[in-house]
Every structure is written in C-alpha cells, then in structure tokens.
Amino acid sequence: RFDDYINSVWDANIKYSVYNQNIPSYFVSNLNTVRDTINNQRSSIGKEGEQFVFITDIHWTNNQKHSPSLINYILQNTSVSKCILGGDYIAAHSTKDTAILYLRQCINAFKGLDGNIKYIYGNHDTNRNQNVEAAYLTEGEAFRIIQGNMENNVTYGDYFYYYFDNPISKTRFLCLTTGPVTNAMSETGIPTTELNWVTSVLNDTPADYHCIVFIHAVKSNAASEGYTPSAQDLFEILDANNSTENKCTVEAVFSGHTHKDFNGTTTGGIPVIITDTD
C-alpha cells in the first residue's frame, strides 16, 4: 500500500513542527501593524468582503521555514480564516524517497495551522523536473501527500483542480492546476478538460457571487515574459464570463512560479497577481 511505502521513508525523528518556532525579530517588529491593518480592513469591508492568505513556491529545502509561524500568527490574531498554498512545495530531489520525505515535511508544517488550508499542485510537486523517471511521484501519490488531510469541503474536477465557497461573502475560490508535467519545468500547460471544467463551473456559479482564481503558473519562467498560451485561453474564458450579463464576477487571478512579483491584467481587465514566497 502507498501509505505503508511513504511511512517507510518518513522518519518521525525529523518531522518539522515549524509552526512552534519563534518568529524572527525582523518580522516581529511589523506584526502588530499587519494585524491591526488586517482587522481594520475587515471592519471596512464588512461580511461581504473576503480575506485570505496566499503563499506559493515554498521549495521547502531552499526555504528559511518561517512562513508557517507567520501565517499561524495571522490566522490566530486576525479576522483571516483561510490560507491557499500555491504549489511547488519541494525543489529538485535525486530520488523518489527524498522527494516524498521533504514533501511530507512541508505539508506537515502547514497542516497543523489553525484555519482553512487549501493546497494547489505545482510543476515541481511530482519531482519530474529531475527528468529521471525513477525519481517521479505519480499524480496520485502527490495528491495523497499534499491534499490527503485537507478539509473535505471542496468540489473536485479531477485530482488537483477544485473549488470551494464562502456563502457568507458569496465568494467562490477556483483552485486550478497547470497540468501533468512530463519533463522539464517549462511544461506548465492547462489541460483542455480543465479549461472546459472552468467554463462549466462559472456557468453554474450564482450571479451574485464573486470568483477568485488561484493557479500555480500563468507565465513560463521570467515575470517579464508573456502569458503562456493555455493561460491566455483561461483568461479568454474569464473575460467572456465577465462580459456576459447575469453571470458571477471574476475578481482576480493569483499565481506564482516565476519567483518574481508582478501585477498585470487580462485583456478584459481582470487583475493578474504573481507573487514570490515569504
């Protein structure tokens, strides 16, 4: 069984309970201001407003590992109640066992946080960037590790793309994937079946709802490059939805992958926000 396999390469002595760590002093000096700003925003936007944490491209072995502590502080001390992780939890590992080990470490560090944690699949997360077949995780294996303990209040399309709702703020969160990566990291296309699913979900979303889209990659590498062809296909679907009467409103697209900060728009004016980790 897969559970027996991943447990065999998971040493309990090196689990990383990072959310119990002290927060570094250079963050502590700003946290009260961040807390008060968030809580003041909640007062101004009211119950129909929406707040969330978004973090992406964690790459656990290359990371200082302060993010879980910081996010835990926000979830415990502000009006924010949910966190979306945007994929690429690991970097590049020479064996499948090592990839599983660090993927489990990263997910364990975040799943212990208070709040509603959701996970998106990134191109690194089946370790195929190694381009060595023996080191690959299958999509099913990655799914079991990444989303195995996620709260089951989502509606799945297939494996890693799904949506969940906040009926109080009338917000639908669409969490997408950039598809199975068959070799190098440049393959970040959105499958046609998923694009069709997005269209179907938007058609079924109540007209008074707001939609936010989260996806790991809409640009191939550098933030200065153009959007990928399949991202442009996605944007056409989102723009068409917003230009049609009596439909929900897509408010923004959040992404990562490029390790750069970027603000842009679709042709129809929907904000596209790309961010780096931490």
mmCIF file of C-alpha atoms in Angstrom:
data_model
loop_
_atom_site.group_PDB
_atom_site.id
_atom_site.type_symbol
_atom_site.label_atom_id
_atom_site.label_comp_id
_atom_site.label_asym_id
_atom_site.label_seq_id
_atom_site.Cartn_x
_atom_site.Cartn_y
_atom_site.Cartn_z
ATOM 1 C CA ARG A 1 0.000 0.000 0.000
ATOM 2 C CA PHE A 2 1.136 3.522 -0.726
ATOM 3 C CA ASP A 3 0.599 4.577 2.914
ATOM 4 C CA ASP A 4 2.995 1.858 4.040
ATOM 5 C CA TYR A 5 5.520 2.997 1.458
ATOM 6 C CA ILE A 6 5.533 6.653 2.387
ATOM 7 C CA ASN A 7 5.675 5.767 6.082
ATOM 8 C CA SER A 8 8.723 3.615 5.416
ATOM 9 C CA VAL A 9 10.638 6.670 4.164
ATOM 10 C CA TRP A 10 9.249 9.006 6.800
ATOM 11 C CA ASP A 11 11.412 9.244 9.914
ATOM 12 C CA ALA A 12 9.369 10.550 12.847
ATOM 13 C CA ASN A 13 12.545 11.960 14.392
ATOM 14 C CA ILE A 14 12.888 14.586 11.671
ATOM 15 C CA LYS A 15 9.342 15.848 11.449
ATOM 16 C CA TYR A 16 9.394 19.616 11.250
ATOM 17 C CA SER A 17 6.934 21.266 13.635
ATOM 18 C CA VAL A 18 7.929 24.654 12.340
ATOM 19 C CA TYR A 19 4.794 26.471 13.464
ATOM 20 C CA ASN A 20 6.022 26.245 17.061
ATOM 21 C CA GLN A 21 9.206 28.132 16.268
ATOM 22 C CA ASN A 22 9.886 31.679 17.353
ATOM 23 C CA ILE A 23 9.151 34.328 14.742
ATOM 24 C CA PRO A 24 12.330 36.206 13.685
ATOM 25 C CA SER A 25 12.773 39.648 15.199
ATOM 26 C CA TYR A 26 12.715 41.448 11.841
ATOM 27 C CA PHE A 27 9.159 40.153 11.352
ATOM 28 C CA VAL A 28 8.043 40.673 14.942
ATOM 29 C CA SER A 29 8.565 44.435 14.703
ATOM 30 C CA ASN A 30 5.926 44.627 11.934
ATOM 31 C CA LEU A 31 3.404 42.016 13.032
ATOM 32 C CA ASN A 32 1.280 44.261 15.228
ATOM 33 C CA THR A 33 0.919 46.722 12.359
ATOM 34 C CA VAL A 34 -0.007 43.900 9.974
ATOM 35 C CA ARG A 35 -2.521 42.527 12.481
ATOM 36 C CA ASP A 36 -4.188 45.893 13.032
ATOM 37 C CA THR A 37 -4.287 46.684 9.298
ATOM 38 C CA ILE A 38 -5.987 43.374 8.510
ATOM 39 C CA ASN A 39 -8.535 43.739 11.284
ATOM 40 C CA ASN A 40 -9.293 47.323 10.275
ATOM 41 C CA GLN A 41 -9.859 46.169 6.703
ATOM 42 C CA ARG A 42 -12.341 43.602 7.930
ATOM 43 C CA SER A 43 -14.270 46.353 9.678
ATOM 44 C CA SER A 44 -14.403 48.407 6.479
ATOM 45 C CA ILE A 45 -15.333 45.632 4.031
ATOM 46 C CA GLY A 46 -17.994 44.031 6.225
ATOM 47 C CA LYS A 47 -19.332 40.498 5.986
ATOM 48 C CA GLU A 48 -19.467 40.564 2.184
ATOM 49 C CA GLY A 49 -15.731 41.196 1.947
ATOM 50 C CA GLU A 50 -13.212 38.383 1.651
ATOM 51 C CA GLN A 51 -9.747 37.948 3.191
ATOM 52 C CA PHE A 52 -7.197 35.171 2.734
ATOM 53 C CA VAL A 53 -3.501 34.350 2.871
ATOM 54 C CA PHE A 54 -1.809 33.247 -0.370
ATOM 55 C CA ILE A 55 1.716 31.814 -0.431
ATOM 56 C CA THR A 56 3.428 29.967 -3.259
ATOM 57 C CA ASP A 57 6.735 28.398 -4.376
ATOM 58 C CA ILE A 58 7.812 27.352 -0.894
ATOM 59 C CA HIS A 59 10.546 24.930 -2.134
ATOM 60 C CA TRP A 60 10.995 23.528 1.356
ATOM 61 C CA THR A 61 14.683 22.592 1.329
ATOM 62 C CA ASN A 62 15.645 26.045 -0.002
ATOM 63 C CA ASN A 63 13.395 27.953 2.408
ATOM 64 C CA GLN A 64 14.094 29.568 5.792
ATOM 65 C CA LYS A 65 10.865 27.906 7.026
ATOM 66 C CA HIS A 66 9.417 30.902 8.880
ATOM 67 C CA SER A 67 6.236 31.057 6.789
ATOM 68 C CA PRO A 68 4.148 28.588 8.841
ATOM 69 C CA SER A 69 4.861 30.529 12.038
ATOM 70 C CA LEU A 70 3.949 33.833 10.393
ATOM 71 C CA ILE A 71 0.779 32.502 8.806
ATOM 72 C CA ASN A 72 -0.226 30.834 12.065
ATOM 73 C CA TYR A 73 0.087 34.207 13.815
ATOM 74 C CA ILE A 74 -2.139 35.846 11.200
ATOM 75 C CA LEU A 75 -4.788 33.123 11.404
ATOM 76 C CA GLN A 76 -4.873 33.260 15.212
ATOM 77 C CA ASN A 77 -4.759 37.039 15.664
ATOM 78 C CA THR A 78 -6.740 38.499 12.774
ATOM 79 C CA SER A 79 -10.062 38.080 11.005
ATOM 80 C CA VAL A 80 -8.408 35.986 8.248
ATOM 81 C CA SER A 81 -9.548 32.364 8.408
ATOM 82 C CA LYS A 82 -8.191 30.697 5.280
ATOM 83 C CA CYS A 83 -4.861 30.093 3.549
ATOM 84 C CA ILE A 84 -4.223 28.951 -0.031
ATOM 85 C CA LEU A 85 -0.827 27.403 -0.812
ATOM 86 C CA GLY A 86 0.043 27.824 -4.483
ATOM 87 C CA GLY A 87 2.238 24.806 -5.216
ATOM 88 C CA ASP A 88 5.923 23.906 -5.594
ATOM 89 C CA TYR A 89 6.348 22.570 -2.083
ATOM 90 C CA ILE A 90 9.619 20.853 -2.981
ATOM 91 C CA ALA A 91 12.544 21.713 -5.230
ATOM 92 C CA ALA A 92 14.537 19.035 -7.095
ATOM 93 C CA HIS A 93 15.459 15.764 -5.394
ATOM 94 C CA SER A 94 17.557 12.941 -6.768
ATOM 95 C CA THR A 95 15.357 10.095 -5.515
ATOM 96 C CA LYS A 96 11.658 9.456 -5.054
ATOM 97 C CA ASP A 97 12.161 8.702 -1.357
ATOM 98 C CA THR A 98 13.840 12.070 -0.774
ATOM 99 C CA ALA A 99 11.108 13.904 -2.651
ATOM 100 C CA ILE A 100 8.443 12.194 -0.539
ATOM 101 C CA LEU A 101 10.325 12.976 2.660
ATOM 102 C CA TYR A 102 10.545 16.724 2.050
ATOM 103 C CA LEU A 103 7.082 16.965 0.535
ATOM 104 C CA ARG A 104 5.717 15.375 3.720
ATOM 105 C CA GLN A 105 7.782 17.746 5.882
ATOM 106 C CA CYS A 106 6.417 20.812 4.117
ATOM 107 C CA ILE A 107 2.776 19.701 4.161
ATOM 108 C CA ASN A 108 3.044 18.664 7.830
ATOM 109 C CA ALA A 109 4.370 22.096 8.782
ATOM 110 C CA PHE A 110 1.341 23.816 7.276
ATOM 111 C CA LYS A 111 -1.441 21.343 8.011
ATOM 112 C CA GLY A 112 -1.056 21.905 11.761
ATOM 113 C CA LEU A 113 -2.043 25.556 11.437
ATOM 114 C CA ASP A 114 -5.388 26.856 12.569
ATOM 115 C CA GLY A 115 -7.680 27.833 9.750
ATOM 116 C CA ASN A 116 -8.895 26.508 6.434
ATOM 117 C CA ILE A 117 -5.814 25.386 4.472
ATOM 118 C CA LYS A 118 -6.076 24.579 0.764
ATOM 119 C CA TYR A 119 -3.298 23.223 -1.456
ATOM 120 C CA ILE A 120 -2.593 23.659 -5.173
ATOM 121 C CA TYR A 121 -0.346 21.439 -7.252
ATOM 122 C CA GLY A 122 2.850 22.935 -8.753
ATOM 123 C CA ASN A 123 5.147 21.718 -11.504
ATOM 124 C CA HIS A 124 7.812 20.601 -9.005
ATOM 125 C CA ASP A 125 5.498 18.521 -6.878
ATOM 126 C CA THR A 126 5.874 15.209 -8.680
ATOM 127 C CA ASN A 127 9.678 15.736 -8.833
ATOM 128 C CA ARG A 128 9.621 15.427 -12.631
ATOM 129 C CA ASN A 129 11.957 18.366 -13.024
ATOM 130 C CA GLN A 130 14.680 15.832 -12.192
ATOM 131 C CA ASN A 131 13.950 14.316 -15.617
ATOM 132 C CA VAL A 132 14.755 10.890 -14.116
ATOM 133 C CA GLU A 133 11.771 8.569 -14.293
ATOM 134 C CA ALA A 134 12.760 6.578 -11.195
ATOM 135 C CA ALA A 135 12.515 9.764 -9.112
ATOM 136 C CA TYR A 136 8.980 10.664 -10.241
ATOM 137 C CA LEU A 137 5.940 10.672 -7.993
ATOM 138 C CA THR A 138 2.705 9.822 -9.702
ATOM 139 C CA GLU A 139 -0.080 12.388 -9.552
ATOM 140 C CA GLY A 140 -1.948 10.028 -7.234
ATOM 141 C CA GLU A 141 0.983 9.815 -4.837
ATOM 142 C CA ALA A 142 1.466 13.573 -4.794
ATOM 143 C CA PHE A 143 -2.270 14.040 -4.282
ATOM 144 C CA ARG A 144 -2.325 11.732 -1.258
ATOM 145 C CA ILE A 145 0.519 13.634 0.406
ATOM 146 C CA ILE A 146 -0.478 17.186 -0.492
ATOM 147 C CA GLN A 147 -4.254 17.042 -0.106
ATOM 148 C CA GLY A 148 -4.763 13.908 1.973
ATOM 149 C CA ASN A 149 -5.587 15.889 5.124
ATOM 150 C CA MET A 150 -7.303 18.867 3.516
ATOM 151 C CA GLU A 151 -10.764 19.681 4.802
ATOM 152 C CA ASN A 152 -13.271 17.901 2.624
ATOM 153 C CA ASN A 153 -15.496 20.849 1.740
ATOM 154 C CA VAL A 154 -14.398 21.176 -1.879
ATOM 155 C CA THR A 155 -15.918 20.191 -5.210
ATOM 156 C CA TYR A 156 -13.354 18.398 -7.348
ATOM 157 C CA GLY A 157 -12.991 18.452 -11.089
ATOM 158 C CA ASP A 158 -10.172 15.909 -11.205
ATOM 159 C CA TYR A 159 -7.392 15.473 -8.632
ATOM 160 C CA PHE A 160 -5.876 18.907 -8.122
ATOM 161 C CA TYR A 161 -8.437 21.290 -9.571
ATOM 162 C CA TYR A 162 -11.444 22.091 -7.472
ATOM 163 C CA TYR A 163 -13.473 24.919 -5.967
ATOM 164 C CA PHE A 164 -14.833 25.835 -2.570
ATOM 165 C CA ASP A 165 -17.289 28.507 -1.462
ATOM 166 C CA ASN A 166 -17.757 31.061 1.273
ATOM 167 C CA PRO A 167 -21.551 31.549 1.237
ATOM 168 C CA ILE A 168 -21.361 34.439 3.712
ATOM 169 C CA SER A 169 -19.205 36.616 1.458
ATOM 170 C CA LYS A 170 -20.650 34.919 -1.654
ATOM 171 C CA THR A 171 -17.162 34.068 -2.888
ATOM 172 C CA ARG A 172 -16.159 31.052 -4.950
ATOM 173 C CA PHE A 173 -12.476 30.080 -4.899
ATOM 174 C CA LEU A 174 -11.326 28.240 -8.038
ATOM 175 C CA CYS A 175 -8.080 26.348 -7.376
ATOM 176 C CA LEU A 176 -6.547 25.148 -10.631
ATOM 177 C CA THR A 177 -3.554 23.135 -11.753
ATOM 178 C CA THR A 178 -1.114 23.635 -14.582
ATOM 179 C CA GLY A 179 -1.416 20.015 -15.565
ATOM 180 C CA PRO A 180 0.806 16.948 -15.521
ATOM 181 C CA VAL A 181 4.434 17.866 -16.151
ATOM 182 C CA THR A 182 6.009 15.225 -18.375
ATOM 183 C CA ASN A 183 9.584 16.503 -18.342
ATOM 184 C CA ALA A 184 11.145 19.937 -17.854
ATOM 185 C CA MET A 185 9.688 22.772 -15.810
ATOM 186 C CA SER A 186 8.661 24.683 -18.932
ATOM 187 C CA GLU A 187 5.622 22.415 -19.367
ATOM 188 C CA THR A 188 3.026 24.358 -17.452
ATOM 189 C CA GLY A 189 0.003 23.999 -19.712
ATOM 190 C CA ILE A 190 -3.607 23.879 -18.517
ATOM 191 C CA PRO A 191 -5.336 20.797 -19.975
ATOM 192 C CA THR A 192 -8.327 21.367 -22.227
ATOM 193 C CA THR A 193 -10.502 19.231 -19.948
ATOM 194 C CA GLU A 194 -9.735 21.615 -17.084
ATOM 195 C CA LEU A 195 -10.494 24.697 -19.164
ATOM 196 C CA ASN A 196 -13.851 23.150 -20.050
ATOM 197 C CA TRP A 197 -14.454 22.483 -16.356
ATOM 198 C CA VAL A 198 -13.757 26.144 -15.531
ATOM 199 C CA THR A 199 -16.366 27.207 -18.073
ATOM 200 C CA SER A 200 -18.876 24.796 -16.574
ATOM 201 C CA VAL A 201 -18.210 25.953 -13.002
ATOM 202 C CA LEU A 202 -18.545 29.623 -13.921
ATOM 203 C CA ASN A 203 -21.816 28.887 -15.717
ATOM 204 C CA ASP A 204 -23.132 27.192 -12.576
ATOM 205 C CA THR A 205 -21.951 29.889 -10.138
ATOM 206 C CA PRO A 206 -24.738 32.156 -8.802
ATOM 207 C CA ALA A 207 -24.813 35.559 -10.475
ATOM 208 C CA ASP A 208 -24.292 37.429 -7.208
ATOM 209 C CA TYR A 209 -21.091 35.547 -6.402
ATOM 210 C CA HIS A 210 -17.503 36.784 -6.770
ATOM 211 C CA CYS A 211 -14.851 34.360 -8.058
ATOM 212 C CA ILE A 212 -11.131 34.331 -7.325
ATOM 213 C CA VAL A 213 -8.851 32.082 -9.371
ATOM 214 C CA PHE A 214 -5.661 30.511 -7.992
ATOM 215 C CA ILE A 215 -3.219 28.691 -10.272
ATOM 216 C CA HIS A 216 0.447 27.890 -9.954
ATOM 217 C CA ALA A 217 1.672 29.233 -13.291
ATOM 218 C CA VAL A 218 0.422 31.649 -15.946
ATOM 219 C CA LYS A 219 3.906 32.593 -17.188
ATOM 220 C CA SER A 220 6.585 30.103 -18.178
ATOM 221 C CA ASN A 221 9.580 31.477 -16.265
ATOM 222 C CA ALA A 222 10.528 35.148 -16.001
ATOM 223 C CA ALA A 223 7.773 37.509 -14.911
ATOM 224 C CA SER A 224 8.701 39.747 -17.841
ATOM 225 C CA GLU A 225 7.660 37.065 -20.338
ATOM 226 C CA GLY A 226 4.185 36.881 -21.795
ATOM 227 C CA TYR A 227 1.421 34.632 -20.515
ATOM 228 C CA THR A 228 1.537 31.001 -21.641
ATOM 229 C CA PRO A 229 -0.853 30.022 -24.459
ATOM 230 C CA SER A 230 -3.074 27.999 -22.138
ATOM 231 C CA ALA A 231 -3.144 30.854 -19.591
ATOM 232 C CA GLN A 232 -4.378 33.116 -22.385
ATOM 233 C CA ASP A 233 -7.074 30.513 -23.115
ATOM 234 C CA LEU A 234 -8.038 30.612 -19.435
ATOM 235 C CA PHE A 235 -8.141 34.421 -19.447
ATOM 236 C CA GLU A 236 -10.425 34.406 -22.503
ATOM 237 C CA ILE A 237 -12.860 32.210 -20.566
ATOM 238 C CA LEU A 238 -12.719 34.504 -17.537
ATOM 239 C CA ASP A 239 -13.109 37.667 -19.649
ATOM 240 C CA ALA A 240 -16.031 36.166 -21.568
ATOM 241 C CA ASN A 241 -17.732 35.360 -18.276
ATOM 242 C CA ASN A 242 -17.325 38.934 -17.007
ATOM 243 C CA SER A 243 -18.652 40.414 -20.236
ATOM 244 C CA THR A 244 -21.860 38.373 -20.066
ATOM 245 C CA GLU A 245 -24.886 39.685 -18.182
ATOM 246 C CA ASN A 246 -26.306 37.807 -15.202
ATOM 247 C CA LYS A 247 -23.073 35.936 -14.511
ATOM 248 C CA CYS A 248 -20.779 35.869 -11.487
ATOM 249 C CA THR A 249 -17.834 38.301 -11.438
ATOM 250 C CA VAL A 250 -14.252 37.045 -11.642
ATOM 251 C CA GLU A 251 -12.312 39.481 -9.454
ATOM 252 C CA ALA A 252 -8.643 38.380 -9.781
ATOM 253 C CA VAL A 253 -6.166 35.652 -10.693
ATOM 254 C CA PHE A 254 -3.377 34.765 -8.229
ATOM 255 C CA SER A 255 -0.293 32.854 -9.368
ATOM 256 C CA GLY A 256 3.369 32.111 -8.679
ATOM 257 C CA HIS A 257 6.034 30.016 -10.438
ATOM 258 C CA THR A 258 8.255 32.849 -11.698
ATOM 259 C CA HIS A 259 9.781 33.710 -8.286
ATOM 260 C CA LYS A 260 9.079 37.360 -9.041
ATOM 261 C CA ASP A 261 6.379 39.834 -8.105
ATOM 262 C CA PHE A 262 4.177 41.004 -10.980
ATOM 263 C CA ASN A 263 0.883 42.862 -11.395
ATOM 264 C CA GLY A 264 -0.944 42.794 -14.701
ATOM 265 C CA THR A 265 -4.412 42.292 -16.182
ATOM 266 C CA THR A 266 -6.183 40.088 -18.642
ATOM 267 C CA THR A 267 -7.355 41.698 -21.879
ATOM 268 C CA GLY A 268 -10.694 42.298 -20.208
ATOM 269 C CA GLY A 269 -9.114 43.981 -17.188
ATOM 270 C CA ILE A 270 -9.147 41.220 -14.553
ATOM 271 C CA PRO A 271 -6.147 41.720 -12.218
ATOM 272 C CA VAL A 272 -3.405 39.085 -12.508
ATOM 273 C CA ILE A 273 -1.193 38.979 -9.404
ATOM 274 C CA ILE A 274 2.002 36.919 -9.355
ATOM 275 C CA THR A 275 3.987 36.732 -6.148
ATOM 276 C CA ASP A 276 7.057 35.097 -4.636
ATOM 277 C CA THR A 277 7.194 33.173 -1.385
ATOM 278 C CA ASP A 278 7.708 34.914 2.002
#
